[in-house]
PDB file of C-alpha atoms in Angstrom:
ATOM      1  CA  MET A 200     261.957  70.544  19.584  1.00 98.00           C
ATOM      2  CA  LYS A 201     258.301  70.999  18.723  1.00 98.00           C
ATOM      3  CA  LEU A 202     257.099  72.045  15.292  1.00 98.00           C
ATOM      4  CA  GLY A 203     253.639  73.047  14.110  1.00 98.00           C
ATOM      5  CA  THR A 204     251.746  74.586  11.231  1.00 98.00           C
ATOM      6  CA  LEU A 205     249.518  77.643  11.131  1.00 98.00           C
ATOM      7  CA  LYS A 206     246.490  77.438   8.884  1.00 98.00           C
ATOM      8  CA  SER A 207     246.654  79.561   5.752  1.00 97.00           C
ATOM      9  CA  ALA A 208     243.912  80.433   3.300  1.00 94.00           C
ATOM     10  CA  ASN A 209     246.400  80.567   0.435  1.00 95.00           C
ATOM     11  CA  LEU A 210     249.009  77.932   1.306  1.00 97.00           C
ATOM     12  CA  ARG A 211     247.958  74.288   1.300  1.00 97.00           C
ATOM     13  CA  ASP A 212     250.946  73.300   3.417  1.00 98.00           C
ATOM     14  CA  GLY A 213     250.343  76.153   5.881  1.00 98.00           C
ATOM     15  CA  GLN A 214     253.108  78.135   7.588  1.00 98.00           C
ATOM     16  CA  LEU A 215     255.858  76.534   9.674  1.00 98.00           C
ATOM     17  CA  ILE A 216     256.206  77.517  13.333  1.00 98.00           C
ATOM     18  CA  VAL A 217     258.443  76.453  16.214  1.00 98.00           C
ATOM     19  CA  VAL A 218     256.493  75.849  19.435  1.00 98.00           C
ATOM     20  CA  SER A 219     257.643  76.294  23.028  1.00 98.00           C
ATOM     21  CA  LYS A 220     258.043  73.263  25.277  1.00 97.00           C
ATOM     22  CA  ASN A 221     254.973  74.253  27.318  1.00 97.00           C
ATOM     23  CA  ASN A 222     252.855  74.645  24.141  1.00 98.00           C
ATOM     24  CA  GLN A 223     252.047  78.254  25.029  1.00 97.00           C
ATOM     25  CA  ARG A 224     254.073  80.319  22.556  1.00 98.00           C
ATOM     26  CA  ALA A 225     255.422  80.045  19.041  1.00 98.00           C
ATOM     27  CA  ILE A 226     257.622  81.782  16.511  1.00 98.00           C
ATOM     28  CA  ARG A 227     257.292  81.776  12.742  1.00 98.00           C
ATOM     29  CA  ALA A 228     260.034  79.790  11.052  1.00 98.00           C
ATOM     30  CA  ASP A 229     259.243  80.430   7.397  1.00 94.00           C
ATOM     31  CA  HIS A 230     262.635  82.128   6.996  1.00 97.00           C
ATOM     32  CA  ILE A 231     264.105  78.653   7.537  1.00 98.00           C
ATOM     33  CA  ALA A 232     261.509  76.773   5.474  1.00 98.00           C
ATOM     34  CA  PRO A 233     258.085  77.895   4.268  1.00 98.00           C
ATOM     35  CA  SER A 234     256.384  74.739   5.565  1.00 98.00           C
ATOM     36  CA  LEU A 235     257.135  71.662   7.618  1.00 98.00           C
ATOM     37  CA  ARG A 236     256.989  69.580   4.453  1.00 98.00           C
ATOM     38  CA  GLU A 237     259.818  71.604   2.938  1.00 98.00           C
ATOM     39  CA  ALA A 238     261.777  71.590   6.196  1.00 98.00           C
ATOM     40  CA  ILE A 239     261.642  67.791   6.279  1.00 98.00           C
ATOM     41  CA  GLU A 240     262.687  67.499   2.656  1.00 98.00           C
ATOM     42  CA  ASN A 241     265.847  69.479   3.516  1.00 98.00           C
ATOM     43  CA  TRP A 242     266.292  68.170   7.053  1.00 98.00           C
ATOM     44  CA  ALA A 243     270.084  68.171   7.224  1.00 98.00           C
ATOM     45  CA  GLU A 244     270.082  71.923   6.559  1.00 98.00           C
ATOM     46  CA  THR A 245     266.931  72.993   8.417  1.00 98.00           C
ATOM     47  CA  LYS A 246     267.214  70.919  11.593  1.00 98.00           C
ATOM     48  CA  PRO A 247     270.109  72.903  13.191  1.00 98.00           C
ATOM     49  CA  ALA A 248     268.401  76.228  12.475  1.00 98.00           C
ATOM     50  CA  LEU A 249     265.084  75.025  13.880  1.00 98.00           C
ATOM     51  CA  GLU A 250     266.787  73.664  17.000  1.00 98.00           C
ATOM     52  CA  LYS A 251     268.492  77.019  17.578  1.00 98.00           C
ATOM     53  CA  LEU A 252     265.179  78.836  17.218  1.00 98.00           C
ATOM     54  CA  TYR A 253     263.581  76.414  19.710  1.00 98.00           C
ATOM     55  CA  VAL A 254     266.276  77.161  22.313  1.00 98.00           C
ATOM     56  CA  GLN A 255     265.848  80.896  21.812  1.00 98.00           C
ATOM     57  CA  LEU A 256     262.054  80.645  22.091  1.00 98.00           C
ATOM     58  CA  ASN A 257     262.176  78.697  25.348  1.00 98.00           C
ATOM     59  CA  GLY A 258     264.765  81.113  26.702  1.00 97.00           C
ATOM     60  CA  GLY A 259     262.460  84.083  26.163  1.00 96.00           C
ATOM     61  CA  GLN A 260     264.901  85.653  23.714  1.00 95.00           C
ATOM     62  CA  LEU A 261     262.466  86.305  20.867  1.00 96.00           C
ATOM     63  CA  ALA A 262     260.432  89.507  21.073  1.00 94.00           C
ATOM     64  CA  ASN A 263     258.324  88.542  18.059  1.00 96.00           C
ATOM     65  CA  SER A 264     257.002  85.272  19.539  1.00 98.00           C
ATOM     66  CA  PHE A 265     253.233  85.022  19.972  1.00 98.00           C
ATOM     67  CA  ALA A 266     250.659  83.172  22.057  1.00 98.00           C
ATOM     68  CA  LEU A 267     249.286  80.031  20.438  1.00 97.00           C
ATOM     69  CA  GLU A 268     245.597  79.760  19.566  1.00 97.00           C
ATOM     70  CA  PRO A 269     244.533  76.108  19.046  1.00 95.00           C
ATOM     71  CA  ALA A 270     241.882  77.007  16.457  1.00 96.00           C
ATOM     72  CA  LYS A 271     244.578  78.473  14.176  1.00 98.00           C
ATOM     73  CA  LEU A 272     246.675  75.290  14.124  1.00 98.00           C
ATOM     74  CA  HIS A 273     246.528  72.746  11.337  1.00 98.00           C
ATOM     75  CA  ALA A 274     247.883  69.218  11.403  1.00 98.00           C
ATOM     76  CA  PRO A 275     251.713  69.445  11.524  1.00 98.00           C
ATOM     77  CA  LEU A 276     251.665  68.204   7.941  1.00 98.00           C
ATOM     78  CA  PRO A 277     248.348  69.338   6.392  1.00 98.00           C
ATOM     79  CA  ARG A 278     249.089  66.858   3.607  1.00 98.00           C
ATOM     80  CA  ALA A 279     251.831  64.355   2.896  1.00 98.00           C
ATOM     81  CA  PHE A 280     253.073  62.414  -0.080  1.00 95.00           C
ATOM     82  CA  GLN A 281     252.547  59.161   1.794  1.00 98.00           C
ATOM     83  CA  TRP A 282     250.631  57.959   4.856  1.00 98.00           C
ATOM     84  CA  ALA A 283     250.821  54.245   5.648  1.00 98.00           C
ATOM     85  CA  ASP A 284     249.189  52.864   8.757  1.00 98.00           C
ATOM     86  CA  GLY A 285     250.208  49.661  10.474  1.00 96.00           C
ATOM     87  CA  SER A 286     248.398  47.507  13.004  1.00 93.00           C
ATOM     88  CA  ALA A 287     251.174  46.733  15.458  1.00 95.00           C
ATOM     89  CA  PHE A 288     249.013  45.931  18.491  1.00 95.00           C
ATOM     90  CA  ILE A 289     248.022  42.244  18.410  1.00 91.00           C
ATOM     91  CA  GLN A 290     245.183  42.754  20.899  1.00 91.00           C
ATOM     92  CA  HIS A 291     243.491  45.231  18.563  1.00 88.00           C
ATOM     93  CA  VAL A 292     243.778  42.895  15.573  1.00 88.00           C
ATOM     94  CA  LYS A 293     242.233  40.025  17.540  1.00 88.00           C
ATOM     95  CA  LEU A 294     239.282  42.068  18.766  1.00 87.00           C
ATOM     96  CA  VAL A 295     238.356  43.812  15.514  1.00 82.00           C
ATOM     97  CA  ARG A 296     238.663  40.564  13.544  1.00 84.00           C
ATOM     98  CA  GLN A 297     236.402  38.896  16.062  1.00 83.00           C
ATOM     99  CA  ALA A 298     233.965  41.795  15.741  1.00 76.00           C
ATOM    100  CA  ARG A 299     233.430  41.063  12.056  1.00 76.00           C
ATOM    101  CA  ASN A 300     233.757  37.255  12.342  1.00 79.00           C
ATOM    102  CA  ALA A 301     236.974  37.284  10.333  1.00 84.00           C
ATOM    103  CA  PRO A 302     239.820  34.802  10.842  1.00 87.00           C
ATOM    104  CA  LEU A 303     243.156  35.949  12.234  1.00 87.00           C
ATOM    105  CA  PRO A 304     246.003  36.216   9.710  1.00 86.00           C
ATOM    106  CA  VAL A 305     248.308  33.186   9.709  1.00 90.00           C
ATOM    107  CA  THR A 306     251.226  35.648   9.788  1.00 92.00           C
ATOM    108  CA  LEU A 307     249.742  37.681  12.685  1.00 91.00           C
ATOM    109  CA  GLU A 308     252.952  37.668  14.742  1.00 92.00           C
ATOM    110  CA  SER A 309     255.500  37.615  11.924  1.00 94.00           C
ATOM    111  CA  VAL A 310     254.337  40.081   9.241  1.00 95.00           C
ATOM    112  CA  PRO A 311     252.868  43.531  10.040  1.00 94.00           C
ATOM    113  CA  LEU A 312     249.460  44.499   8.720  1.00 93.00           C
ATOM    114  CA  MET A 313     249.458  47.824   6.887  1.00 96.00           C
ATOM    115  CA  TYR A 314     247.232  49.864   4.608  1.00 96.00           C
ATOM    116  CA  GLN A 315     247.846  52.902   2.416  1.00 96.00           C
ATOM    117  CA  GLY A 316     245.798  55.855   3.677  1.00 96.00           C
ATOM    118  CA  GLY A 317     244.670  58.979   1.900  1.00 97.00           C
ATOM    119  CA  SER A 318     247.159  61.785   2.541  1.00 97.00           C
ATOM    120  CA  ASP A 319     246.088  64.607   0.236  1.00 97.00           C
ATOM    121  CA  ARG A 320     244.237  66.309   3.116  1.00 97.00           C
ATOM    122  CA  PHE A 321     244.452  65.734   6.863  1.00 98.00           C
ATOM    123  CA  LEU A 322     242.067  67.085   9.490  1.00 98.00           C
ATOM    124  CA  ALA A 323     243.271  69.789  11.875  1.00 98.00           C
ATOM    125  CA  PRO A 324     243.344  68.840  15.590  1.00 98.00           C
ATOM    126  CA  THR A 325     240.131  70.759  16.383  1.00 98.00           C
ATOM    127  CA  GLU A 326     238.384  70.197  13.049  1.00 98.00           C
ATOM    128  CA  ASP A 327     234.989  68.491  12.998  1.00 98.00           C
ATOM    129  CA  ILE A 328     234.727  64.861  11.934  1.00 98.00           C
ATOM    130  CA  PRO A 329     232.164  64.960   9.100  1.00 97.00           C
ATOM    131  CA  GLN A 330     229.416  62.349   9.125  1.00 98.00           C
ATOM    132  CA  ILE A 331     227.410  61.552   6.014  1.00 97.00           C
ATOM    133  CA  ASP A 332     225.402  58.679   7.448  1.00 97.00           C
ATOM    134  CA  PHE A 333     225.258  57.311  11.016  1.00 97.00           C
ATOM    135  CA  ASN A 334     225.052  53.797   9.552  1.00 97.00           C
ATOM    136  CA  HIS A 335     228.595  54.201   8.255  1.00 98.00           C
ATOM    137  CA  GLY A 336     229.780  53.522  11.828  1.00 98.00           C
ATOM    138  CA  THR A 337     232.025  56.509  12.582  1.00 98.00           C
ATOM    139  CA  ASP A 338     234.824  55.544  14.971  1.00 98.00           C
ATOM    140  CA  PHE A 339     237.972  57.157  16.328  1.00 98.00           C
ATOM    141  CA  GLU A 340     241.320  55.348  16.569  1.00 98.00           C
ATOM    142  CA  GLY A 341     244.057  56.723  18.813  1.00 98.00           C
ATOM    143  CA  GLU A 342     247.550  56.079  17.475  1.00 98.00           C
ATOM    144  CA  VAL A 343     251.129  57.292  17.533  1.00 98.00           C
ATOM    145  CA  GLY A 344     253.198  57.762  14.408  1.00 98.00           C
ATOM    146  CA  VAL A 345     256.568  58.724  12.980  1.00 98.00           C
ATOM    147  CA  ILE A 346     257.674  61.007  10.165  1.00 98.00           C
ATOM    148  CA  LEU A 347     260.607  59.792   8.096  1.00 98.00           C
ATOM    149  CA  ASP A 348     263.603  61.174   6.296  1.00 98.00           C
ATOM    150  CA  ASP A 349     264.304  59.676   2.852  1.00 98.00           C
ATOM    151  CA  THR A 350     264.324  55.909   3.373  1.00 98.00           C
ATOM    152  CA  PRO A 351     265.782  53.437   0.859  1.00 98.00           C
ATOM    153  CA  MET A 352     264.008  50.371  -0.429  1.00 98.00           C
ATOM    154  CA  GLY A 353     265.005  47.155   1.336  1.00 98.00           C
ATOM    155  CA  ILE A 354     266.169  48.790   4.559  1.00 98.00           C
ATOM    156  CA  SER A 355     266.404  46.595   7.675  1.00 98.00           C
ATOM    157  CA  GLY A 356     264.178  47.118  10.673  1.00 98.00           C
ATOM    158  CA  GLU A 357     267.056  48.274  12.860  1.00 98.00           C
ATOM    159  CA  ASP A 358     268.471  50.670  10.282  1.00 98.00           C
ATOM    160  CA  ALA A 359     264.969  52.014   9.631  1.00 98.00           C
ATOM    161  CA  LEU A 360     264.808  53.419  13.164  1.00 98.00           C
ATOM    162  CA  ASN A 361     267.580  55.839  12.187  1.00 98.00           C
ATOM    163  CA  LYS A 362     265.270  57.326   9.546  1.00 98.00           C
ATOM    164  CA  VAL A 363     262.730  58.521  12.111  1.00 98.00           C
ATOM    165  CA  ILE A 364     263.010  62.283  12.525  1.00 98.00           C
ATOM    166  CA  LEU A 365     259.730  63.348  14.158  1.00 98.00           C
ATOM    167  CA  PHE A 366     256.842  61.851  16.141  1.00 99.00           C
ATOM    168  CA  VAL A 367     253.099  62.572  15.920  1.00 99.00           C
ATOM    169  CA  LEU A 368     249.792  61.700  17.604  1.00 99.00           C
ATOM    170  CA  ILE A 369     246.930  60.530  15.392  1.00 98.00           C
ATOM    171  CA  ASN A 370     243.169  60.033  15.282  1.00 98.00           C
ATOM    172  CA  ASP A 371     242.745  57.601  12.405  1.00 98.00           C
ATOM    173  CA  VAL A 372     239.018  58.068  11.756  1.00 98.00           C
ATOM    174  CA  SER A 373     237.335  54.888  10.486  1.00 98.00           C
ATOM    175  CA  LEU A 374     233.898  54.038   9.127  1.00 98.00           C
ATOM    176  CA  ARG A 375     233.362  50.582  10.598  1.00 96.00           C
ATOM    177  CA  GLY A 376     230.076  50.012   8.812  1.00 96.00           C
ATOM    178  CA  LEU A 377     231.853  50.064   5.443  1.00 97.00           C
ATOM    179  CA  VAL A 378     234.941  48.015   6.311  1.00 94.00           C
ATOM    180  CA  ALA A 379     233.604  44.472   5.956  1.00 90.00           C
ATOM    181  CA  ASP A 380     232.040  44.997   2.511  1.00 94.00           C
ATOM    182  CA  GLU A 381     235.160  46.714   1.191  1.00 95.00           C
ATOM    183  CA  LEU A 382     237.497  43.999   2.421  1.00 91.00           C
ATOM    184  CA  ALA A 383     235.174  41.316   1.062  1.00 91.00           C
ATOM    185  CA  GLN A 384     235.925  42.657  -2.419  1.00 94.00           C
ATOM    186  CA  GLY A 385     239.546  41.666  -1.849  1.00 92.00           C
ATOM    187  CA  PHE A 386     241.106  45.026  -2.640  1.00 93.00           C
ATOM    188  CA  GLY A 387     241.473  46.881   0.676  1.00 91.00           C
ATOM    189  CA  PHE A 388     240.237  50.067   2.365  1.00 92.00           C
ATOM    190  CA  LEU A 389     239.091  53.168   0.537  1.00 95.00           C
ATOM    191  CA  GLN A 390     235.658  54.561   1.449  1.00 97.00           C
ATOM    192  CA  SER A 391     235.937  53.258   5.011  1.00 97.00           C
ATOM    193  CA  LYS A 392     238.999  55.421   5.673  1.00 97.00           C
ATOM    194  CA  PRO A 393     238.097  59.157   5.517  1.00 97.00           C
ATOM    195  CA  PRO A 394     240.604  61.929   6.364  1.00 98.00           C
ATOM    196  CA  THR A 395     242.846  61.332   9.373  1.00 98.00           C
ATOM    197  CA  ALA A 396     243.376  63.924  12.136  1.00 98.00           C
ATOM    198  CA  PHE A 397     246.633  64.821  13.891  1.00 98.00           C
ATOM    199  CA  ALA A 398     247.554  66.519  17.144  1.00 98.00           C
ATOM    200  CA  PRO A 399     249.072  69.955  16.425  1.00 98.00           C
ATOM    201  CA  PHE A 400     252.747  69.317  17.139  1.00 98.00           C
ATOM    202  CA  ALA A 401     255.369  67.072  15.562  1.00 99.00           C
ATOM    203  CA  VAL A 402     258.191  66.558  18.051  1.00 98.00           C
ATOM    204  CA  SER A 403     261.781  65.352  18.080  1.00 98.00           C
ATOM    205  CA  VAL A 404     262.875  62.387  20.167  1.00 98.00           C
ATOM    206  CA  ASP A 405     264.160  64.484  23.094  1.00 97.00           C
ATOM    207  CA  GLU A 406     260.581  65.651  23.780  1.00 98.00           C
ATOM    208  CA  LEU A 407     259.672  62.040  24.637  1.00 97.00           C
ATOM    209  CA  ALA A 408     261.906  62.315  27.717  1.00 92.00           C
ATOM    210  CA  GLY A 409     263.380  58.829  27.546  1.00 95.00           C
ATOM    211  CA  ALA A 410     260.120  57.065  26.622  1.00 98.00           C
ATOM    212  CA  TRP A 411     261.436  56.110  23.142  1.00 98.00           C
ATOM    213  CA  ILE A 412     262.804  52.617  23.806  1.00 98.00           C
ATOM    214  CA  GLU A 413     263.505  49.904  21.226  1.00 97.00           C
ATOM    215  CA  GLY A 414     261.398  51.593  18.563  1.00 98.00           C
ATOM    216  CA  ARG A 415     258.346  52.156  20.759  1.00 98.00           C
ATOM    217  CA  ILE A 416     256.900  55.085  22.742  1.00 98.00           C
ATOM    218  CA  HIS A 417     256.353  53.772  26.264  1.00 98.00           C
ATOM    219  CA  LEU A 418     253.664  56.189  27.402  1.00 98.00           C
ATOM    220  CA  PRO A 419     249.887  55.930  27.849  1.00 98.00           C
ATOM    221  CA  LEU A 420     247.611  57.491  25.260  1.00 98.00           C
ATOM    222  CA  HIS A 421     244.880  59.508  26.971  1.00 98.00           C
ATOM    223  CA  VAL A 422     241.523  59.164  25.212  1.00 98.00           C
ATOM    224  CA  ASP A 423     238.366  60.849  26.538  1.00 98.00           C
ATOM    225  CA  TYR A 424     234.986  60.314  24.894  1.00 98.00           C
ATOM    226  CA  ASN A 425     232.111  62.710  25.483  1.00 98.00           C
ATOM    227  CA  GLY A 426     233.991  64.177  28.428  1.00 98.00           C
ATOM    228  CA  GLU A 427     234.646  60.876  30.200  1.00 98.00           C
ATOM    229  CA  VAL A 428     237.793  58.751  30.489  1.00 98.00           C
ATOM    230  CA  PHE A 429     237.741  56.129  27.742  1.00 98.00           C
ATOM    231  CA  GLY A 430     241.273  54.760  27.507  1.00 98.00           C
ATOM    232  CA  ARG A 431     244.786  55.026  28.881  1.00 98.00           C
ATOM    233  CA  ALA A 432     246.396  52.228  26.860  1.00 98.00           C
ATOM    234  CA  ASN A 433     250.199  52.229  26.783  1.00 98.00           C
ATOM    235  CA  ALA A 434     251.720  52.750  23.336  1.00 98.00           C
ATOM    236  CA  GLY A 435     254.790  50.732  24.329  1.00 98.00           C
ATOM    237  CA  ALA A 436     252.833  47.482  23.890  1.00 97.00           C
ATOM    238  CA  MET A 437     253.441  47.345  20.125  1.00 97.00           C
ATOM    239  CA  HIS A 438     254.218  43.799  18.953  1.00 97.00           C
ATOM    240  CA  PHE A 439     256.077  45.179  15.917  1.00 97.00           C
ATOM    241  CA  HIS A 440     258.290  48.204  16.608  1.00 98.00           C
ATOM    242  CA  PHE A 441     258.412  51.186  14.280  1.00 98.00           C
ATOM    243  CA  GLY A 442     261.570  50.005  12.556  1.00 98.00           C
ATOM    244  CA  GLN A 443     259.786  46.812  11.537  1.00 98.00           C
ATOM    245  CA  LEU A 444     256.783  48.769  10.272  1.00 98.00           C
ATOM    246  CA  ILE A 445     259.028  51.061   8.226  1.00 98.00           C
ATOM    247  CA  ALA A 446     260.980  48.133   6.789  1.00 98.00           C
ATOM    248  CA  HIS A 447     257.703  46.454   5.824  1.00 98.00           C
ATOM    249  CA  ALA A 448     256.549  49.578   3.972  1.00 98.00           C
ATOM    250  CA  ALA A 449     259.951  49.929   2.275  1.00 98.00           C
ATOM    251  CA  ARG A 450     260.293  46.294   1.244  1.00 98.00           C
ATOM    252  CA  THR A 451     259.645  47.002  -2.451  1.00 98.00           C
ATOM    253  CA  ARG A 452     259.805  50.794  -2.708  1.00 98.00           C
ATOM    254  CA  PRO A 453     261.721  53.732  -1.253  1.00 98.00           C
ATOM    255  CA  LEU A 454     259.883  56.083   1.099  1.00 98.00           C
ATOM    256  CA  ALA A 455     260.159  59.806   0.437  1.00 98.00           C
ATOM    257  CA  ALA A 456     261.015  62.305   3.154  1.00 98.00           C
ATOM    258  CA  GLY A 457     257.821  63.277   4.934  1.00 98.00           C
ATOM    259  CA  THR A 458     256.281  59.809   4.789  1.00 98.00           C
ATOM    260  CA  ILE A 459     254.137  59.138   7.874  1.00 98.00           C
ATOM    261  CA  ILE A 460     253.956  55.646   9.378  1.00 98.00           C
ATOM    262  CA  GLY A 461     251.255  54.952  11.966  1.00 98.00           C
ATOM    263  CA  SER A 462     251.304  52.390  14.751  1.00 98.00           C
ATOM    264  CA  GLY A 463     247.706  51.342  14.403  1.00 97.00           C
ATOM    265  CA  THR A 464     245.228  51.646  17.262  1.00 97.00           C
ATOM    266  CA  VAL A 465     246.952  51.584  20.654  1.00 97.00           C
ATOM    267  CA  SER A 466     245.657  48.526  22.496  1.00 96.00           C
ATOM    268  CA  ASN A 467     246.584  46.616  25.670  1.00 96.00           C
ATOM    269  CA  GLU A 468     245.713  43.153  26.913  1.00 93.00           C
ATOM    270  CA  ASN A 469     245.196  44.698  30.367  1.00 95.00           C
ATOM    271  CA  LEU A 470     241.540  45.676  30.053  1.00 93.00           C
ATOM    272  CA  ALA A 471     241.859  48.082  32.989  1.00 96.00           C
ATOM    273  CA  ASN A 472     243.707  50.423  30.604  1.00 97.00           C
ATOM    274  CA  GLY A 473     240.579  50.890  28.519  1.00 97.00           C
ATOM    275  CA  SER A 474     240.508  51.197  24.740  1.00 97.00           C
ATOM    276  CA  SER A 475     241.524  53.659  22.030  1.00 98.00           C
ATOM    277  CA  CYS A 476     238.574  53.017  19.702  1.00 97.00           C
ATOM    278  CA  LEU A 477     234.878  52.183  19.934  1.00 97.00           C
ATOM    279  CA  ALA A 478     235.182  48.939  17.967  1.00 94.00           C
ATOM    280  CA  GLU A 479     237.247  47.354  20.743  1.00 93.00           C
ATOM    281  CA  LYS A 480     234.868  48.471  23.468  1.00 95.00           C
ATOM    282  CA  ARG A 481     231.906  47.098  21.526  1.00 94.00           C
ATOM    283  CA  MET A 482     233.614  43.743  21.025  1.00 92.00           C
ATOM    284  CA  LEU A 483     234.526  43.493  24.705  1.00 92.00           C
ATOM    285  CA  GLU A 484     230.903  44.222  25.615  1.00 92.00           C
ATOM    286  CA  LYS A 485     229.785  41.395  23.352  1.00 89.00           C
ATOM    287  CA  ILE A 486     232.331  38.992  24.851  1.00 86.00           C
ATOM    288  CA  HIS A 487     231.665  39.816  28.488  1.00 88.00           C
ATOM    289  CA  ASP A 488     227.996  40.885  28.467  1.00 91.00           C
ATOM    290  CA  GLY A 489     226.669  39.067  25.431  1.00 89.00           C
ATOM    291  CA  VAL A 490     225.340  42.292  23.931  1.00 92.00           C
ATOM    292  CA  ILE A 491     226.833  45.428  22.376  1.00 94.00           C
ATOM    293  CA  LYS A 492     225.779  48.534  24.288  1.00 96.00           C
ATOM    294  CA  THR A 493     227.973  51.313  22.882  1.00 97.00           C
ATOM    295  CA  PRO A 494     226.888  52.854  19.555  1.00 98.00           C
ATOM    296  CA  PHE A 495     229.320  54.304  17.073  1.00 98.00           C
ATOM    297  CA  MET A 496     229.755  58.076  17.018  1.00 98.00           C
ATOM    298  CA  LYS A 497     226.749  60.268  16.315  1.00 98.00           C
ATOM    299  CA  ILE A 498     226.491  63.964  15.557  1.00 98.00           C
ATOM    300  CA  GLY A 499     227.568  65.976  18.597  1.00 98.00           C
ATOM    301  CA  ASP A 500     229.823  63.288  20.099  1.00 98.00           C
ATOM    302  CA  THR A 501     233.319  64.440  21.064  1.00 98.00           C
ATOM    303  CA  VAL A 502     236.713  62.781  21.342  1.00 98.00           C
ATOM    304  CA  LYS A 503     239.871  64.116  22.983  1.00 98.00           C
ATOM    305  CA  MET A 504     243.357  62.632  22.687  1.00 98.00           C
ATOM    306  CA  GLU A 505     246.708  63.584  24.165  1.00 98.00           C
ATOM    307  CA  MET A 506     249.887  62.031  25.530  1.00 98.00           C
ATOM    308  CA  LEU A 507     251.708  63.247  28.637  1.00 98.00           C
ATOM    309  CA  ASP A 508     255.344  62.666  29.531  1.00 96.00           C
ATOM    310  CA  SER A 509     256.460  61.515  32.984  1.00 91.00           C
ATOM    311  CA  ALA A 510     256.378  65.118  34.227  1.00 93.00           C
ATOM    312  CA  GLY A 511     252.823  65.666  33.025  1.00 95.00           C
ATOM    313  CA  GLN A 512     253.788  67.790  29.998  1.00 96.00           C
ATOM    314  CA  ASN A 513     251.405  67.523  27.041  1.00 98.00           C
ATOM    315  CA  ILE A 514     253.847  66.339  24.382  1.00 98.00           C
ATOM    316  CA  PHE A 515     251.926  66.643  21.113  1.00 98.00           C
ATOM    317  CA  GLY A 516     249.196  69.088  22.072  1.00 98.00           C
ATOM    318  CA  THR A 517     245.570  67.987  22.001  1.00 98.00           C
ATOM    319  CA  ILE A 518     243.236  66.469  19.441  1.00 98.00           C
ATOM    320  CA  GLU A 519     239.733  67.638  20.349  1.00 98.00           C
ATOM    321  CA  GLN A 520     237.079  66.925  17.747  1.00 98.00           C
ATOM    322  CA  GLN A 521     233.317  66.769  17.415  1.00 98.00           C
ATOM    323  CA  VAL A 522     231.227  64.803  14.943  1.00 98.00           C
ATOM    324  CA  ALA A 523     229.226  67.126  12.686  1.00 98.00           C
ATOM    325  CA  LYS A 524     226.785  66.619   9.839  1.00 97.00           C
ATOM    326  CA  PHE A 525     228.610  66.741   6.522  1.00 96.00           C
ATOM    327  CA  LYS A 526     227.949  69.812   4.407  1.00 88.00           C
ATOM    328  CA  ASN A 527     229.076  70.164   0.827  1.00 81.00           C
ATOM    329  CA  GLU A 528     231.747  72.813   0.509  1.00 68.00           C
ATOM    330  CA  PRO A 529     230.951  75.645  -1.939  1.00 59.00           C
TER     331      PRO A 529
END
């Protein structure tokens, strides 16, 4: 099934909807749970009812369904109690470390990298990426992620896979110009990680059409930048699978239902597949051409992300954002 959230002026978690397989129509599901957050927190009870509604919607049985308007959709979870992002693609780690002249971790292939992101407010899939200062180095990062049921502390990597209930597509916006100075302080990311954006639909495993194999989504992530093809890197190339990322996050604490775990930037050693962020492209330019040619994002630049199944169906809907000058909200 596919689940989404309508924006609401009065409800911070928005309003839960069930979305048709072709992403064209939806039905309100707030009689089952007011929001996706609350549906996830009571998943054993809400899942069967949501699945039934999904079947009815796709069968044309619901007279009160309505056509979807992308501008009215929020992130599936407009906020979450926890968002932890891994870096499961070794190629990405190597390139971004090289970009800032940083050594590779000794445990690169044995212990996942992960940071705790801000989750009090996510960007909607068509919401502008605010830019305060071009020198901050605004970058996009295409990722896949999972949403969890309640997950106990100390869970194994294999058992952790059973806690995955939904899948999402992510633009983990980064400010590359702030990263090095923050990390040099020895205390991790904060200012260099502004709000993250999500594609509009969270989906169950059956929507991946057999591409969920050994804890990885084996499909290319389509990234277009300023209207041109930028990357088609395959998300199945994760060194650490999602179960290992979840187990890493849960090593010393339980994870509440609704926790989101990200894969980190999708990256392939096959350079013909392109990249999923500007930092990688810039580093490859430096390696192969001796000079960086691609600037970071400026006001007016656009990024588009989506993932298609083997039949060409847009699984998660589309992230389509533009960089805009930051304006203080009233």
